[in-house]
C-alpha cells in the first residue's frame, strides 16, 4: 500500500442520538442540516439572529434550542460536531477555527477546505 498526497476520505456513520450538535445559521440550507440532525436524534442548538419559518416552528415545538443572536466562540464547547451554514465568509471561518481549536469536527457548507467531514446526499424512499 502507498500513501498519496491526497488521502482518500474515511467513511463513517455516527450515532448522534442524544448528543449535542451546533448549527450556526438560520437560513434554508441551515434548516436542511438541522432537520437531518434532529432526524438522527441529535440534541441541536442553533445560533442565528434570524431564522426561517421552519426554524421558528422547530424552536417553538422544542425540537431544537435556538439562540437568537450572533455566533460567539463559546458556543462551540460541549458539542460533538459543528456545522456552519451562514452566508457570511467571515462568520463561517470563525466557526471553523473555533471548532478546530476545540478539537471538534466541523463542516462549513459549500466550503470543502473548511470541512473535517462531508455529509453525503441521502435519498429516502421509506423502509426497504
Short mmCIF file of C-alpha atoms in Angstrom, two decimals:
data_model
loop_
_atom_site.label_atom_id
_atom_site.label_comp_id
_atom_site.label_asym_id
_atom_site.label_seq_id
_atom_site.Cartn_x
_atom_site.Cartn_y
_atom_site.Cartn_z
CA UNK A 1 0.00 0.00 0.00
CA UNK A 2 1.24 3.50 -0.78
CA UNK A 3 0.38 6.81 0.83
CA UNK A 4 -0.69 9.53 -1.58
CA UNK A 5 -0.51 13.28 -1.31
CA UNK A 6 -4.30 13.37 -1.41
CA UNK A 7 -5.68 10.86 1.09
CA UNK A 8 -9.00 9.14 0.50
CA UNK A 9 -11.71 10.31 2.93
CA UNK A 10 -12.53 7.78 5.64
CA UNK A 11 -16.26 6.92 5.53
CA UNK A 12 -18.04 6.87 8.86
CA UNK A 13 -21.61 6.78 10.18
CA UNK A 14 -22.23 8.50 13.51
CA UNK A 15 -24.80 7.65 16.15
CA UNK A 16 -25.87 11.13 17.26
CA UNK A 17 -28.77 10.09 19.48
CA UNK A 18 -28.80 12.38 22.50
CA UNK A 19 -25.52 14.05 21.51
CA UNK A 20 -25.08 17.81 21.27
CA UNK A 21 -24.55 19.34 17.83
CA UNK A 22 -24.27 23.00 16.88
CA UNK A 23 -25.52 24.64 13.71
CA UNK A 24 -24.59 28.26 13.04
CA UNK A 25 -27.03 29.85 10.61
CA UNK A 26 -30.79 30.12 10.25
CA UNK A 27 -31.50 30.08 6.52
CA UNK A 28 -32.85 27.35 4.25
CA UNK A 29 -29.53 25.48 3.97
CA UNK A 30 -29.07 25.52 7.74
CA UNK A 31 -32.63 24.25 8.17
CA UNK A 32 -31.92 21.24 5.96
CA UNK A 33 -28.88 20.40 8.10
CA UNK A 34 -30.84 20.97 11.31
CA UNK A 35 -33.69 18.72 10.14
CA UNK A 36 -31.32 15.87 9.31
CA UNK A 37 -29.59 16.19 12.70
CA UNK A 38 -32.95 16.18 14.51
CA UNK A 39 -33.98 13.13 12.48
CA UNK A 40 -30.77 11.43 13.62
CA UNK A 41 -31.74 12.06 17.24
CA UNK A 42 -29.17 14.78 17.95
CA UNK A 43 -29.70 17.49 20.55
CA UNK A 44 -29.40 20.50 18.25
CA UNK A 45 -28.52 24.04 19.23
CA UNK A 46 -28.84 26.71 16.57
CA UNK A 47 -27.14 30.10 16.76
CA UNK A 48 -28.56 32.73 14.44
CA UNK A 49 -30.10 36.15 14.98
CA UNK A 50 -32.67 35.41 12.24
CA UNK A 51 -34.41 32.28 11.08
CA UNK A 52 -36.83 30.88 8.56
CA UNK A 53 -40.41 30.00 9.37
CA UNK A 54 -39.34 26.36 9.51
CA UNK A 55 -36.65 27.18 12.08
CA UNK A 56 -39.17 29.07 14.20
CA UNK A 57 -41.54 26.09 14.08
CA UNK A 58 -38.79 23.68 15.18
CA UNK A 59 -37.86 26.01 18.06
CA UNK A 60 -41.50 26.54 19.09
CA UNK A 61 -42.05 22.78 19.20
CA UNK A 62 -38.83 22.37 21.22
CA UNK A 63 -37.13 20.16 18.65
CA UNK A 64 -34.13 22.50 18.84
CA UNK A 65 -32.62 25.11 21.13
CA UNK A 66 -32.44 28.41 19.23
CA UNK A 67 -30.07 31.12 20.48
CA UNK A 68 -31.34 34.22 18.66
CA UNK A 69 -28.04 36.09 18.46
CA UNK A 70 -24.72 36.23 16.66
CA UNK A 71 -22.20 33.41 16.94
CA UNK A 72 -19.70 33.50 19.83
CA UNK A 73 -16.66 31.23 20.12
CA UNK A 74 -18.01 29.96 23.45
CA UNK A 75 -20.95 28.34 21.58
CA UNK A 76 -18.60 25.59 20.36
CA UNK A 77 -17.87 23.82 23.64
CA UNK A 78 -19.76 20.68 24.61
CA UNK A 79 -20.71 19.67 21.06
CA UNK A 80 -19.65 16.55 19.18
CA UNK A 81 -19.85 18.28 15.80
CA UNK A 82 -20.42 21.71 14.35
CA UNK A 83 -21.99 22.85 11.10
CA UNK A 84 -21.55 26.36 9.77
CA UNK A 85 -24.23 27.38 7.30
CA UNK A 86 -24.25 31.16 7.14
CA UNK A 87 -23.94 33.34 4.08
CA UNK A 88 -21.03 35.25 5.62
CA UNK A 89 -17.49 34.01 4.92
CA UNK A 90 -16.01 35.68 8.00
CA UNK A 91 -18.50 34.02 10.36
CA UNK A 92 -18.04 30.62 8.71
CA UNK A 93 -14.26 30.93 9.05
CA UNK A 94 -14.62 31.86 12.74
CA UNK A 95 -16.90 28.86 13.32
CA UNK A 96 -14.37 26.54 11.68
CA UNK A 97 -11.37 27.99 13.52
CA UNK A 98 -13.16 27.78 16.88
CA UNK A 99 -14.22 24.17 16.30
CA UNK A 100 -10.70 23.18 15.22
CA UNK A 101 -9.20 24.84 18.28
CA UNK A 102 -11.64 22.90 20.48
CA UNK A 103 -10.92 19.62 18.66
CA UNK A 104 -14.49 19.30 17.41
CA UNK A 105 -15.13 18.20 13.81
CA UNK A 106 -16.70 20.94 11.69
CA UNK A 107 -18.38 21.20 8.33
CA UNK A 108 -18.76 24.57 6.67
CA UNK A 109 -21.38 24.13 3.98
CA UNK A 110 -20.09 24.57 0.42
CA UNK A 111 -16.50 25.19 1.63
CA UNK A 112 -14.60 21.87 1.34
CA UNK A 113 -11.36 23.42 2.59
CA UNK A 114 -13.22 24.26 5.81
CA UNK A 115 -14.54 20.76 6.43
CA UNK A 116 -13.34 17.97 8.68
CA UNK A 117 -16.17 15.78 7.42
CA UNK A 118 -18.57 15.71 4.50
CA UNK A 119 -22.27 14.96 4.53
CA UNK A 120 -23.34 12.82 1.57
CA UNK A 121 -26.59 13.24 -0.30
CA UNK A 122 -29.28 10.92 1.03
CA UNK A 123 -32.29 9.57 -0.83
CA UNK A 124 -35.05 8.16 1.36
CA UNK A 125 -37.83 6.02 -0.08
CA UNK A 126 -39.28 4.56 3.06
CA UNK A 127 -38.47 1.18 4.53
CA UNK A 128 -36.57 -1.36 2.46
#
